[in-house]
Amino acid sequence: MSRDVQERESEFVDRLVHINRVAKVVKGGKRFGFAALVVVGDQKGRVGFGHGKAREVPEAIRKATEQAKRQMIRVPLRDARTLHHDITGRHGAGKVVLRAAVPGTGIIAGGPMRAVFETLGINDIVAKSTGTSNPYNMVRATFDALKRVDSPRSVASRRGLKVSELQARRGETAVEA
């Protein structure tokens, strides 16, 4: 492997979320394999997850990590530490609520969601998952929510405004309420 490829590989942080032993029933009995769920991120706003299956655990983790690196998404962050706004996401029976938090809050989230936020580079967030404790569905619901996070810049460009006008309007509605 060349040096620049190794540097690109090392910029990512990967977190093993879940390992599951799976069985295939064959004529002579059961053949066991392993399924791994891995989350990979650069801690600067990019994150992806992957699922790999193999007969050996290290091979399953390697496959999952490769898939996660191929399926990365970019999430706009406020001050490189939290989300711009609260959002909900769902996948199957899994529902997650992600709320932006003030500095010093930390990551308040359950297992699989915590891994996603740590690899994404979020430092302050409050998250709640309901419906299922299945790690696969929790991670997918979290990604569903993260895909729908908008930055003020993208909202302003979509509406044909300046970011400062958008911020000023936010202050006006807070005064009226």
Coordinates of C-alpha atoms in Angstrom, one line a residue:
M1 CA 0.0 0.0 0.0
S2 CA 1.4 3.4 -0.9
R3 CA 1.8 6.1 1.7
D4 CA -0.9 8.4 0.6
V5 CA -3.5 5.5 0.6
Q6 CA -2.4 4.7 4.1
E7 CA -2.9 8.3 5.2
R8 CA -6.3 8.3 3.7
E9 CA -7.2 5.1 5.5
S10 CA -5.9 6.4 8.9
E11 CA -8.1 9.5 8.8
F12 CA -11.2 7.3 9.4
V13 CA -12.3 6.1 12.9
D14 CA -14.2 2.9 12.9
R15 CA -16.4 1.5 15.7
L16 CA -17.7 -2.0 15.9
V17 CA -21.3 -1.7 16.9
H18 CA -22.5 -5.3 16.9
I19 CA -21.4 -8.9 16.2
N20 CA -23.9 -11.6 15.6
R21 CA -23.3 -15.3 15.3
V22 CA -25.5 -16.7 12.5
A23 CA -26.1 -20.4 11.6
K24 CA -26.7 -22.0 8.3
V25 CA -28.3 -25.5 8.6
V26 CA -26.7 -28.0 6.2
K27 CA -26.9 -31.8 5.9
G28 CA -24.2 -32.5 8.4
G29 CA -25.4 -30.0 11.1
K30 CA -24.9 -26.3 11.5
R31 CA -22.4 -24.1 9.8
F32 CA -21.6 -21.0 11.9
G33 CA -20.7 -17.6 10.5
F34 CA -20.5 -14.1 11.9
A35 CA -22.3 -10.8 11.0
A36 CA -20.7 -7.5 11.9
L37 CA -22.1 -4.0 12.0
V38 CA -19.5 -1.3 11.8
V39 CA -19.7 2.5 11.7
V40 CA -16.9 4.5 10.1
G41 CA -16.4 8.3 10.2
D42 CA -13.7 11.0 9.9
Q43 CA -14.9 13.0 12.9
K44 CA -15.4 16.0 10.7
G45 CA -18.9 15.5 9.5
R46 CA -18.7 12.3 7.3
V47 CA -20.0 9.0 8.5
G48 CA -21.1 5.6 7.0
F49 CA -22.2 2.2 8.2
G50 CA -21.6 -1.3 6.9
H51 CA -22.7 -4.8 7.4
G52 CA -20.5 -7.8 6.7
K53 CA -20.9 -11.5 7.0
A54 CA -18.1 -14.1 6.9
R55 CA -17.1 -17.4 8.6
E56 CA -14.5 -15.6 10.7
V57 CA -15.0 -12.4 12.8
P58 CA -12.0 -10.4 11.5
E59 CA -13.1 -11.0 7.9
A60 CA -16.7 -10.0 8.7
I61 CA -15.4 -6.7 10.3
R62 CA -13.2 -6.0 7.3
K63 CA -16.1 -6.5 4.9
A64 CA -18.3 -4.2 7.0
T65 CA -15.6 -1.5 7.2
E66 CA -15.2 -1.5 3.4
Q67 CA -18.9 -1.2 2.8
A68 CA -19.1 1.6 5.4
K69 CA -16.3 3.6 3.6
R70 CA -18.2 3.2 0.3
Q71 CA -21.5 4.4 1.7
M72 CA -20.5 7.6 3.6
I73 CA -22.7 10.6 3.9
R74 CA -21.9 14.2 4.8
V75 CA -23.7 15.9 7.7
P76 CA -23.6 19.7 8.2
L77 CA -22.6 20.4 11.8
R78 CA -23.0 23.7 13.8
D79 CA -19.6 24.9 15.2
A80 CA -18.3 21.3 14.4
R81 CA -19.9 20.0 17.6
T82 CA -23.7 19.6 17.2
L83 CA -26.6 19.6 14.8
H84 CA -28.2 22.7 13.4
H85 CA -31.7 21.7 14.4
D86 CA -33.7 18.9 16.1
I87 CA -34.8 16.0 13.8
T88 CA -36.5 12.6 14.0
G89 CA -35.7 9.6 11.9
R90 CA -37.2 6.1 11.5
H91 CA -36.5 2.8 10.0
G92 CA -38.8 -0.2 10.5
A93 CA -40.0 -0.1 14.1
G94 CA -37.0 2.0 15.1
K95 CA -37.6 5.7 15.8
V96 CA -34.9 8.2 17.0
V97 CA -35.1 11.8 18.1
L98 CA -31.9 13.9 17.8
R99 CA -31.8 17.2 19.6
A100 CA -29.0 19.8 19.3
A101 CA -27.4 20.6 22.6
V102 CA -25.5 23.5 24.3
P103 CA -21.7 23.2 24.7
G104 CA -20.6 20.9 27.5
T105 CA -23.6 18.6 27.3
G106 CA -21.7 15.7 25.8
I107 CA -23.2 12.7 23.9
I108 CA -26.3 11.5 25.6
A109 CA -27.4 8.6 23.5
G110 CA -27.8 4.8 23.6
G111 CA -25.3 2.3 22.4
P112 CA -25.5 2.1 18.5
M113 CA -26.4 5.8 18.2
R114 CA -23.4 6.8 20.4
A115 CA -21.0 5.0 18.0
V116 CA -22.5 7.0 15.1
F117 CA -22.1 10.4 16.8
E118 CA -18.5 9.6 18.0
T119 CA -17.3 8.7 14.5
L120 CA -19.3 11.7 13.0
G121 CA -17.5 14.1 15.3
I122 CA -20.5 15.4 17.2
N123 CA -19.6 16.4 20.8
D124 CA -22.9 17.7 22.1
I125 CA -26.2 16.0 21.4
V126 CA -29.2 14.5 23.2
A127 CA -30.8 11.5 21.5
K128 CA -33.6 9.1 22.3
S129 CA -34.5 5.9 20.6
T130 CA -37.9 4.3 20.8
G131 CA -39.6 1.3 19.3
T132 CA -36.7 -1.1 18.9
S133 CA -33.4 -2.0 20.5
N134 CA -32.2 -3.8 17.3
P135 CA -28.8 -2.2 16.6
Y136 CA -29.3 -2.4 12.8
N137 CA -32.6 -0.6 12.8
M138 CA -31.3 2.0 15.3
V139 CA -28.3 2.8 13.1
R140 CA -30.4 3.0 10.0
A141 CA -33.0 5.3 11.8
T142 CA -30.1 7.5 13.0
F143 CA -28.8 7.7 9.4
D144 CA -32.3 8.5 8.1
A145 CA -32.4 11.5 10.5
L146 CA -28.9 12.6 9.7
K147 CA -29.6 12.6 6.0
R148 CA -32.4 15.2 6.6
V149 CA -30.3 17.7 8.6
D150 CA -30.1 21.0 6.8
S151 CA -27.6 23.8 7.3
P152 CA -28.8 27.4 7.4
R153 CA -26.7 28.1 4.2
S154 CA -28.6 25.4 2.2
V155 CA -32.0 26.6 3.5
A156 CA -31.2 30.2 2.6
S157 CA -30.1 29.3 -0.9
R158 CA -33.2 27.2 -1.4
R159 CA -35.4 30.1 -0.4
G160 CA -33.4 32.7 -2.2
L161 CA -32.3 34.6 1.0
K162 CA -29.1 35.5 2.7
V163 CA -28.1 33.5 5.8
S164 CA -28.3 36.8 7.9
E165 CA -31.9 37.4 6.8
L166 CA -32.8 33.8 7.8
Q167 CA -31.2 34.3 11.2
A168 CA -33.0 37.7 11.7
R169 CA -36.4 36.0 10.8
R170 CA -35.7 33.3 13.4
G171 CA -35.3 36.1 16.1
E172 CA -38.5 37.7 15.0
T173 CA -40.6 34.6 15.4
A174 CA -39.2 34.0 18.8
V175 CA -40.2 37.5 19.9
E176 CA -43.8 37.0 18.5
A177 CA -44.3 33.7 20.3

